[in-house]
Coordinates of N, CA and C in Angstrom, one line a residue:
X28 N 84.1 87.5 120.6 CA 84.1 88.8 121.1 C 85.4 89.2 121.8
X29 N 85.9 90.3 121.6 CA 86.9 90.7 122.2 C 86.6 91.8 123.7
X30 N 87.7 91.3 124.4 CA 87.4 92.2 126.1 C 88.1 92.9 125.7
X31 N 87.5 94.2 125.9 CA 88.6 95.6 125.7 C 88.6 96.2 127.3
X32 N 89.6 96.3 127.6 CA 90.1 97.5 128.7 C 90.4 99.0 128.4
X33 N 89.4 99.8 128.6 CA 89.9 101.3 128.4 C 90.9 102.2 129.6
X34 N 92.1 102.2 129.3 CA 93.1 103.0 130.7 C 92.5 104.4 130.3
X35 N 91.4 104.7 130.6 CA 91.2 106.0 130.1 C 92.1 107.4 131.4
X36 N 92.6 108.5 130.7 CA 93.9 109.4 131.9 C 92.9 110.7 131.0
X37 N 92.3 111.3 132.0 CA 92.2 112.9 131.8 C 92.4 113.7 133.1
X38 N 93.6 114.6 133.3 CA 93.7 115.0 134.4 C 92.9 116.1 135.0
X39 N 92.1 117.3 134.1 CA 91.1 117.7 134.0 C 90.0 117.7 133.6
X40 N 89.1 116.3 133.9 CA 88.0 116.3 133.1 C 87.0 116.9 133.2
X41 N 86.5 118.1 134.1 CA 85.3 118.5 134.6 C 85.7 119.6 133.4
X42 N 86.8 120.0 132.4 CA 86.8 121.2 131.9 C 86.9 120.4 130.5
X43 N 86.9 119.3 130.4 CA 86.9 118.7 128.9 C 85.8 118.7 128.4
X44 N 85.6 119.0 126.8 CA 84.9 119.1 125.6 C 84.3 118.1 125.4
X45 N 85.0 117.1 125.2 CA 85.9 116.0 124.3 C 85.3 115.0 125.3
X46 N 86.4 114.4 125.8 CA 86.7 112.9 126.2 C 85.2 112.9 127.6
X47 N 84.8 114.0 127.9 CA 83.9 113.7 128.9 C 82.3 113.4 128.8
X48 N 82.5 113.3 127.2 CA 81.0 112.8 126.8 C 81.8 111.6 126.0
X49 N 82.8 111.6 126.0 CA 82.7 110.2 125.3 C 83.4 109.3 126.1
X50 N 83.9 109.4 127.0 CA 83.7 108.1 127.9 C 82.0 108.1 128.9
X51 N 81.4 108.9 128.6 CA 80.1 108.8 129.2 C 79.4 108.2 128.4
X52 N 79.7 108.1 126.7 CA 79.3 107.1 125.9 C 79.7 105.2 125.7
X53 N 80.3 105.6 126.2 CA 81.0 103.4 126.4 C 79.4 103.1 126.0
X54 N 79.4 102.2 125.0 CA 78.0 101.1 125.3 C 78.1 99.9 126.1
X55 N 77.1 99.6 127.0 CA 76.7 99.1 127.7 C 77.2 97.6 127.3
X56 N 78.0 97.1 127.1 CA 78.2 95.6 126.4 C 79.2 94.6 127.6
X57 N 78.9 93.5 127.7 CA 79.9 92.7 128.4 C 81.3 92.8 127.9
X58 N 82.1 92.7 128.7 CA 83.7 92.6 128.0 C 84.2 94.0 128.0
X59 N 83.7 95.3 128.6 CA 84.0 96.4 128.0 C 84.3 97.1 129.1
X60 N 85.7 97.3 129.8 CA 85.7 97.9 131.2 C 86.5 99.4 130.5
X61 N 86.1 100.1 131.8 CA 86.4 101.4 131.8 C 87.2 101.5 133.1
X62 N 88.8 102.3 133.1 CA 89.3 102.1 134.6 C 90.1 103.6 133.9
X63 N 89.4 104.5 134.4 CA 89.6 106.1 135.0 C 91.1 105.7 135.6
X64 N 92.2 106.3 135.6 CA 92.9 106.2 135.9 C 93.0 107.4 137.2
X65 N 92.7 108.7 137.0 CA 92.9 109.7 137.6 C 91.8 109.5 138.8
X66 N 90.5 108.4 138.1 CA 89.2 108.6 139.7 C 90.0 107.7 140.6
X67 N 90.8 106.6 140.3 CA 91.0 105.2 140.8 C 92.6 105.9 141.8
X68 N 92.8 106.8 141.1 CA 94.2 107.1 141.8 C 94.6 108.5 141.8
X69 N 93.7 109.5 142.5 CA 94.1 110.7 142.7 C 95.3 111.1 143.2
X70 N 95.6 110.2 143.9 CA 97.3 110.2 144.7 C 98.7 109.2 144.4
X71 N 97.8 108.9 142.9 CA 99.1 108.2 142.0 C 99.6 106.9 142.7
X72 N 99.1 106.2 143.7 CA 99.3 105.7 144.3 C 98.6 104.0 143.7
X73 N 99.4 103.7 143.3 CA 98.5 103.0 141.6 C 99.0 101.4 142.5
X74 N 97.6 100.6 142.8 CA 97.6 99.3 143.2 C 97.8 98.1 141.5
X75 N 99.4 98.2 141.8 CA 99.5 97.2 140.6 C 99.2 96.2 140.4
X76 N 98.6 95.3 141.4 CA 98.3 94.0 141.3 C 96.7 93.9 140.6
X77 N 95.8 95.0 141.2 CA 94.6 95.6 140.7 C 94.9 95.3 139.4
X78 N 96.0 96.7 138.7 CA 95.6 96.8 137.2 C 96.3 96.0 136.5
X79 N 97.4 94.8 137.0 CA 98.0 93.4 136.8 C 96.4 92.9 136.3
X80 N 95.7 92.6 137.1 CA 94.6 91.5 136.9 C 93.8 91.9 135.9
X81 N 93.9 93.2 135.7 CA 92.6 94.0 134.6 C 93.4 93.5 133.0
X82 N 95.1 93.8 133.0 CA 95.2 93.3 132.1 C 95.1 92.3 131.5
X83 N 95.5 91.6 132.4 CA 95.7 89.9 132.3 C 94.1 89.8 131.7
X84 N 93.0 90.4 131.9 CA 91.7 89.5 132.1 C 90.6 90.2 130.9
X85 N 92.0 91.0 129.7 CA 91.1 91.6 128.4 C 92.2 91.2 127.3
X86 N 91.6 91.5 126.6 CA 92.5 90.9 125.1 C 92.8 92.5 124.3
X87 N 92.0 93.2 124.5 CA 92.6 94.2 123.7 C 92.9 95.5 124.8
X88 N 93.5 96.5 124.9 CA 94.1 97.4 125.8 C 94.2 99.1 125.5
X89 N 93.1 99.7 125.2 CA 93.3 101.1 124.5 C 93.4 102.1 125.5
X90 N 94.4 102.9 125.3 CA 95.3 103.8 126.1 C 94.3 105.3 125.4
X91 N 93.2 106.0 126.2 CA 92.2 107.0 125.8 C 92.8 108.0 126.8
X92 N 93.4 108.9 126.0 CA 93.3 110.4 126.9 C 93.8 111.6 125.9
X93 N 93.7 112.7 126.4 CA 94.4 114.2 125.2 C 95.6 113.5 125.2
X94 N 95.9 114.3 124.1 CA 97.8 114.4 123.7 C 98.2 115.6 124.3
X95 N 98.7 115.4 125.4 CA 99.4 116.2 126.1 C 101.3 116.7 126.1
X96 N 101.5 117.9 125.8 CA 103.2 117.6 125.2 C 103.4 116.7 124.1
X97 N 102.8 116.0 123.1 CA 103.2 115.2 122.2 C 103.8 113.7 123.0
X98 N 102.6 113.9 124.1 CA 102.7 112.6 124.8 C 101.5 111.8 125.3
X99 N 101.2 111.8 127.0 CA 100.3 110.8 127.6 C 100.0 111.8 128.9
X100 N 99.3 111.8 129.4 CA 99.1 112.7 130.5 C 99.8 112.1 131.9
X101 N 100.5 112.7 132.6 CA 102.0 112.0 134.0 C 101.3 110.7 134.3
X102 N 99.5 110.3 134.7 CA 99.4 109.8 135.3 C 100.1 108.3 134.4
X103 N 99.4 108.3 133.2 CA 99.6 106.8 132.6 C 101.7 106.5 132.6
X104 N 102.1 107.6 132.6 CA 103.6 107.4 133.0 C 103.7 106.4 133.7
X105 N 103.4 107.1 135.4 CA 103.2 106.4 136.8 C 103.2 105.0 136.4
X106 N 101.7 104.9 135.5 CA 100.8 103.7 135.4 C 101.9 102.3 134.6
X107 N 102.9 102.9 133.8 CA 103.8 102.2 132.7 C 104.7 101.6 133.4
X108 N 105.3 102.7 134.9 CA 106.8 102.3 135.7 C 106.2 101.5 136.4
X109 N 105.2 101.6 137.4 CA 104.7 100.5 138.4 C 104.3 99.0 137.9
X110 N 103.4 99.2 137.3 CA 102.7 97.7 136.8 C 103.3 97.1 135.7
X111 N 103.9 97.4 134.6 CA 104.7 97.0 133.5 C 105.8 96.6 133.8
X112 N 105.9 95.5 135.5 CA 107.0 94.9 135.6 C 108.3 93.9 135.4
X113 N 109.4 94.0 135.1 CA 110.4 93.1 134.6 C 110.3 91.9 135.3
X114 N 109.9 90.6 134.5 CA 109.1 89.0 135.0 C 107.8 89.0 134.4
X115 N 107.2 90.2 134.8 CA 105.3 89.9 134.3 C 105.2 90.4 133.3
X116 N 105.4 91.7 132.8 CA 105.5 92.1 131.4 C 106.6 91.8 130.7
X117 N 107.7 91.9 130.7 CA 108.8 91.2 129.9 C 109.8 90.8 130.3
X118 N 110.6 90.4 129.8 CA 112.2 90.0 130.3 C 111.7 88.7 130.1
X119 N 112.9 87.7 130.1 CA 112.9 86.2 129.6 C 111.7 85.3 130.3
X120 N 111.3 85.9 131.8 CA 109.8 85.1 132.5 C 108.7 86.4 132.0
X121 N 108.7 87.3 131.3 CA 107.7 88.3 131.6 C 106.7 87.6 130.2
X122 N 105.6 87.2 130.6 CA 104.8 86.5 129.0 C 103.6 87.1 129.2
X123 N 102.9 87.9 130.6 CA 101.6 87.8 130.7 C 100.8 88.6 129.6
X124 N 101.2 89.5 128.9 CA 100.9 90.8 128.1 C 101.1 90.0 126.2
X125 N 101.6 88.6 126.4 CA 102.1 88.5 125.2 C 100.9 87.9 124.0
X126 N 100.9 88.7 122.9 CA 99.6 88.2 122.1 C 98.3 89.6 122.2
X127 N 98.3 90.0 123.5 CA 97.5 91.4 123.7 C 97.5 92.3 122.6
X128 N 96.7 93.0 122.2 CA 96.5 94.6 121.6 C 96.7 95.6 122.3
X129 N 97.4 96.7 122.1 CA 97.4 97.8 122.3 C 96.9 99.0 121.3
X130 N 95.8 100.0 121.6 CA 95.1 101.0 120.8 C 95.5 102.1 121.9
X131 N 95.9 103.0 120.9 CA 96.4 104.3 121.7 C 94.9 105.2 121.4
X132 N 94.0 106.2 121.4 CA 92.7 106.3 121.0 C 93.1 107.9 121.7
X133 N 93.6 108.9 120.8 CA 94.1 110.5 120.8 C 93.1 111.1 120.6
X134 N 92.9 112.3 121.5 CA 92.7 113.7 120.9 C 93.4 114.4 120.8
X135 N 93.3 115.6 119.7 CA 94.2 116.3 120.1 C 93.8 117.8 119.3
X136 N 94.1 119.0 119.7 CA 93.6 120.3 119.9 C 93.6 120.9 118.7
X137 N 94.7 120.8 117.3 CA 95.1 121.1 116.6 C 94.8 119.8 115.7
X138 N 94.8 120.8 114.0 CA 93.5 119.8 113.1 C 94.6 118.9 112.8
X139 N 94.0 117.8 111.6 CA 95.6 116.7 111.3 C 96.5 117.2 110.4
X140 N 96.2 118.2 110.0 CA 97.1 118.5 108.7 C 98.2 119.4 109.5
X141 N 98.3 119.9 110.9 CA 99.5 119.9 111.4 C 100.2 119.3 112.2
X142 N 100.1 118.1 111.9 CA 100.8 116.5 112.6 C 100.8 116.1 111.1
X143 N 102.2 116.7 110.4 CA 102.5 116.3 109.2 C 104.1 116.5 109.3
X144 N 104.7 116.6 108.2 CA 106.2 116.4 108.2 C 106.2 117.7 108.0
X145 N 105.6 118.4 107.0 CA 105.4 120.0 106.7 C 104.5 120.8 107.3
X146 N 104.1 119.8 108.5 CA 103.1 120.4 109.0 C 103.7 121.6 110.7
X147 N 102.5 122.0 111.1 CA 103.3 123.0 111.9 C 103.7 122.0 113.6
X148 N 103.6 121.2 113.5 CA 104.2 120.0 114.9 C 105.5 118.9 113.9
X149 N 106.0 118.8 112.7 CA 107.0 118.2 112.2 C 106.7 116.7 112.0
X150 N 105.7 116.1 112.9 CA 105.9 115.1 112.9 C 104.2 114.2 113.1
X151 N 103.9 113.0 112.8 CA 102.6 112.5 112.7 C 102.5 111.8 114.1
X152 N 101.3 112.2 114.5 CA 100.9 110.9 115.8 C 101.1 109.8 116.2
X153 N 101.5 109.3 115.2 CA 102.1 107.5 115.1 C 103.5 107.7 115.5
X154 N 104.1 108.5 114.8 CA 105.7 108.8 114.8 C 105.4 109.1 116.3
X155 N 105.3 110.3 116.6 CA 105.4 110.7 118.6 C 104.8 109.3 118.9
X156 N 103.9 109.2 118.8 CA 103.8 107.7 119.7 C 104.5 106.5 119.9
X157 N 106.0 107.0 119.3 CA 107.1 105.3 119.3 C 107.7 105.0 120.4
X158 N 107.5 105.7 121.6 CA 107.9 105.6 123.3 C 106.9 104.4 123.0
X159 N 105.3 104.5 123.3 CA 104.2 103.8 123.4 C 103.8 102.6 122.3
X160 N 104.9 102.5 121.3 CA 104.8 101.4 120.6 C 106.1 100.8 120.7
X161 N 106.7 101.0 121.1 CA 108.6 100.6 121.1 C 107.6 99.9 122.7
X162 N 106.9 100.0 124.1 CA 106.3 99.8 124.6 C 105.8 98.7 125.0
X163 N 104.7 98.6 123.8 CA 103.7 97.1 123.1 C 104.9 96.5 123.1
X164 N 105.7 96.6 121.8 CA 106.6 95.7 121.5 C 107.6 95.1 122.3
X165 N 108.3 95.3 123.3 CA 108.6 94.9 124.5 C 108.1 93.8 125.4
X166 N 106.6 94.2 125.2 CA 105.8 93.4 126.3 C 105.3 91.8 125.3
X167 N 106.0 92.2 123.6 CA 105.6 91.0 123.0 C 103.4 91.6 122.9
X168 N 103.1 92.8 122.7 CA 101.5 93.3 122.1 C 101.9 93.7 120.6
X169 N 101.0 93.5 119.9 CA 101.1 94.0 119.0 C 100.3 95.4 119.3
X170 N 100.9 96.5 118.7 CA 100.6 97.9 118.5 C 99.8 98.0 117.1
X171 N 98.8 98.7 117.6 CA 98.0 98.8 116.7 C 98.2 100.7 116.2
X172 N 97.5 100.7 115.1 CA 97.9 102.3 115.0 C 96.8 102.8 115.6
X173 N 97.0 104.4 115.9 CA 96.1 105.1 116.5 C 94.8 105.6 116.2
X174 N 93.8 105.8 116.7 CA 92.6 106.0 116.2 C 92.7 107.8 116.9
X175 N 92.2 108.4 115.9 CA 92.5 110.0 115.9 C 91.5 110.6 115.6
X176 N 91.2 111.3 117.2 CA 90.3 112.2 116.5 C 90.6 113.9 116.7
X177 N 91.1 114.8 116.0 CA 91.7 115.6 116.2 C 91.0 117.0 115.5
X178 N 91.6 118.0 115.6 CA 90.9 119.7 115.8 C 89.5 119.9 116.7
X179 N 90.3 119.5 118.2 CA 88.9 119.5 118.5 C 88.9 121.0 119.2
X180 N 90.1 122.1 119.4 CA 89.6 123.1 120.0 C 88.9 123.6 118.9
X181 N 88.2 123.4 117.3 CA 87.6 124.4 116.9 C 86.2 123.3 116.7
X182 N 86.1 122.6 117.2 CA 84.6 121.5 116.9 C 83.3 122.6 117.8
X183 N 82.3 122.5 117.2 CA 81.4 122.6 117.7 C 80.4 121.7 118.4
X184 N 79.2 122.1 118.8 CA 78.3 120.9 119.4 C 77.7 119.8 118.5
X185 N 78.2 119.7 117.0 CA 77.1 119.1 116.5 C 78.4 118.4 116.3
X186 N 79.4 118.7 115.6 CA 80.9 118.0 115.8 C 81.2 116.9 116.8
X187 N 81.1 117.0 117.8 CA 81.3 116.8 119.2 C 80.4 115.2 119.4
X188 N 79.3 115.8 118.8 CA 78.5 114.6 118.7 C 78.6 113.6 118.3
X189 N 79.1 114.0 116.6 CA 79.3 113.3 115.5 C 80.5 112.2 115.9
X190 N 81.4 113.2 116.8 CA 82.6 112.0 117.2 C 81.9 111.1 118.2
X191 N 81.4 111.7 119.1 CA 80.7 110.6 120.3 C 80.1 109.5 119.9
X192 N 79.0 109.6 118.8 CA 78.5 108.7 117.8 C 79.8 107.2 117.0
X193 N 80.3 108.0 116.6 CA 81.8 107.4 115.7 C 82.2 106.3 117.0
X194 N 82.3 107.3 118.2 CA 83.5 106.3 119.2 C 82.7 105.5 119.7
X195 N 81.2 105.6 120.1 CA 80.5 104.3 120.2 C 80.4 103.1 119.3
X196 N 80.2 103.5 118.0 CA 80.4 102.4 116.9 C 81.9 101.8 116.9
X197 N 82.9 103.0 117.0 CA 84.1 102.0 117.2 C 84.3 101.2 118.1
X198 N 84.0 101.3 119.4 CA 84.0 100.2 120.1 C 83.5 99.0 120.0
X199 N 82.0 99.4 119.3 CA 81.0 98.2 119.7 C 81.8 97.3 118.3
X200 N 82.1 98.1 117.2 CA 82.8 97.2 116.1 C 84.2 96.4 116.8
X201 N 85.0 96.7 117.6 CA 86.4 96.4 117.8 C 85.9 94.8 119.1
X202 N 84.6 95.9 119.7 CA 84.4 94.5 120.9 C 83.9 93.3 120.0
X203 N 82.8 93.3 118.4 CA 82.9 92.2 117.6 C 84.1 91.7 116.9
X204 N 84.9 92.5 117.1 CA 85.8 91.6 115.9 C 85.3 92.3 114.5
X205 N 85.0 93.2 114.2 CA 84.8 93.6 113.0 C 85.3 94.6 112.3
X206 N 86.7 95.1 112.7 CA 87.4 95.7 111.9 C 88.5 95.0 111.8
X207 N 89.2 95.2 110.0 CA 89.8 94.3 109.7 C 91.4 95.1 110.4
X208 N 91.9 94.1 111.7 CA 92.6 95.0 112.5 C 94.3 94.7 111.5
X209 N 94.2 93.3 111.1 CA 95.4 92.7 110.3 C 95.7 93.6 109.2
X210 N 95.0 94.3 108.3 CA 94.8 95.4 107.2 C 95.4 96.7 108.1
X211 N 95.0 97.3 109.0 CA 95.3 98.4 109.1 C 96.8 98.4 109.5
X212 N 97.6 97.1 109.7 CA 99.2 97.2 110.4 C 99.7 98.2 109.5
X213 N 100.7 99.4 110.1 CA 101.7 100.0 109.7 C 100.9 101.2 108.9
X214 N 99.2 102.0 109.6 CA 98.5 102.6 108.3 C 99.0 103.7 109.8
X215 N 99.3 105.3 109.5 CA 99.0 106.2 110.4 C 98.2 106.5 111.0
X216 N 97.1 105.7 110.9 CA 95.6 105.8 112.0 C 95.3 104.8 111.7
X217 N 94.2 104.2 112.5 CA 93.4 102.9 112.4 C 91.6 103.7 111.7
X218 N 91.7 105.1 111.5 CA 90.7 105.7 110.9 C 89.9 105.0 109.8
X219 N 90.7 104.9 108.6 CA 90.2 104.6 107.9 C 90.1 103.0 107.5
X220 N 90.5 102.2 108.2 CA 90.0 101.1 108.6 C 88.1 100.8 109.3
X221 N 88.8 101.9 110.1 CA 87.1 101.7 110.8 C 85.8 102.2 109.8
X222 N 86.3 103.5 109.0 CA 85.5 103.4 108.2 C 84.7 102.5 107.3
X223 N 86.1 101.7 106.7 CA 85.8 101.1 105.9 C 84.2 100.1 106.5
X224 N 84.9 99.8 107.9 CA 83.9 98.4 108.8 C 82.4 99.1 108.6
X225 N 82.1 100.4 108.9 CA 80.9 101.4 109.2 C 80.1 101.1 107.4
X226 N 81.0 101.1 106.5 CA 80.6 101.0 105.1 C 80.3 99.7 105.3
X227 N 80.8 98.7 105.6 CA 80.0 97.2 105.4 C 79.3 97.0 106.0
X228 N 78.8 97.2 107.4 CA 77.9 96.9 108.4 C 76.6 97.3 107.4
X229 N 75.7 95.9 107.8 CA 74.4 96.1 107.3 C 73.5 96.5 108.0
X230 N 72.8 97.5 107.3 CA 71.3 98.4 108.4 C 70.6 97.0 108.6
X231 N 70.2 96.9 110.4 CA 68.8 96.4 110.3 C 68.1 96.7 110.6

């Protein structure tokens, strides 16, 4: 079983659609922490040794908030300068992060077909995300592609669901070990990977 750490960053969440039912969705499973970034540190005031230990003490590390600017919301900035320090994260003594996962896990307001090269943003989510994979790769994690769930200013309530549903199965699959994570290297999303896992899983 794999320990996932969720850095979940929403700076306004009492006004979110989205991410505020689906981190109220986490399933209840061992190994599966949730650390709010914004409840834990309203004043940015980020105890690194805290979120040193949370790393050190999961195997995989998904980075959950909007795409904000074709980026990460300030706080996880904060979160990257303070704790992602030269010795512990990298540089010739930095090993503690080395072998980890990183899952970046997006929303974003606008549908996928304009996070295209022809599309009306120029460029795909994976691409903007090479700050956050250039990142991983530093710390010696492998970067995983992003798991996307996008057009959500036009989703409805039954929509909304459908994804809350999805993001629970994705976790509880990722905390087994049962998406084939080695297959999806170098795919623009980890999307259709996970499908694939949802198609093999047997009803019981």
């Amino acid at each position: 079983m794999n320990k996932i750490l969720i850095l979940f960053a929403h700076p306004a969440l009492d006004k979110s659609r989205v991410h505020r039912r689906l981190i109220r969705a986490v399933p209840d499973l061992p190994g599966i922490t949730v650390n709010d970034l914004y409840d834990a540190y309203p004043d940015f005031d980020i105890d690194v040794a805290r979120e040193q230990g949370l790393l050190a003490a999961h195997d995989l590390i998904i980075l959950q908030h909007p795409f904000y600017w074709y980026s990460t919301p300030a706080i996880i900035k904060q979160w990257e300068d303070l704790v992602l320090e030269h010795g512990w994260a990298y540089g010739s003594q930095g090993a503690a992060l080395r072998g980890k996962r990183l899952l970046s896990l997006i929303t974003t307001g606008g549908a996928a077909a304009a996070y295209r090269h022809e599309g009306y943003n120029r460029f795909t989510v994976r691409e903007l995300l090479a700050p956050i994979e250039q990142t991983a790769y530093l710390c010696g994690m492998e970067y995983l592609p992003p798991y996307l769930i996008q057009g959500t200013h036009r989703m409805d309530e039954d929509e909304i669901e459908l994804e809350v549903g999805r993001y629970r199965q994705l976790l509880a699959l990722l905390h087994a070990g049962r998406i084939d994570l080695d297959a999806a290297r170098g795919q623009p999303s980890l999307n259709p990977s996970f499908d694939r896992a949802i198609s093999q899983e047997v009803p019981t």
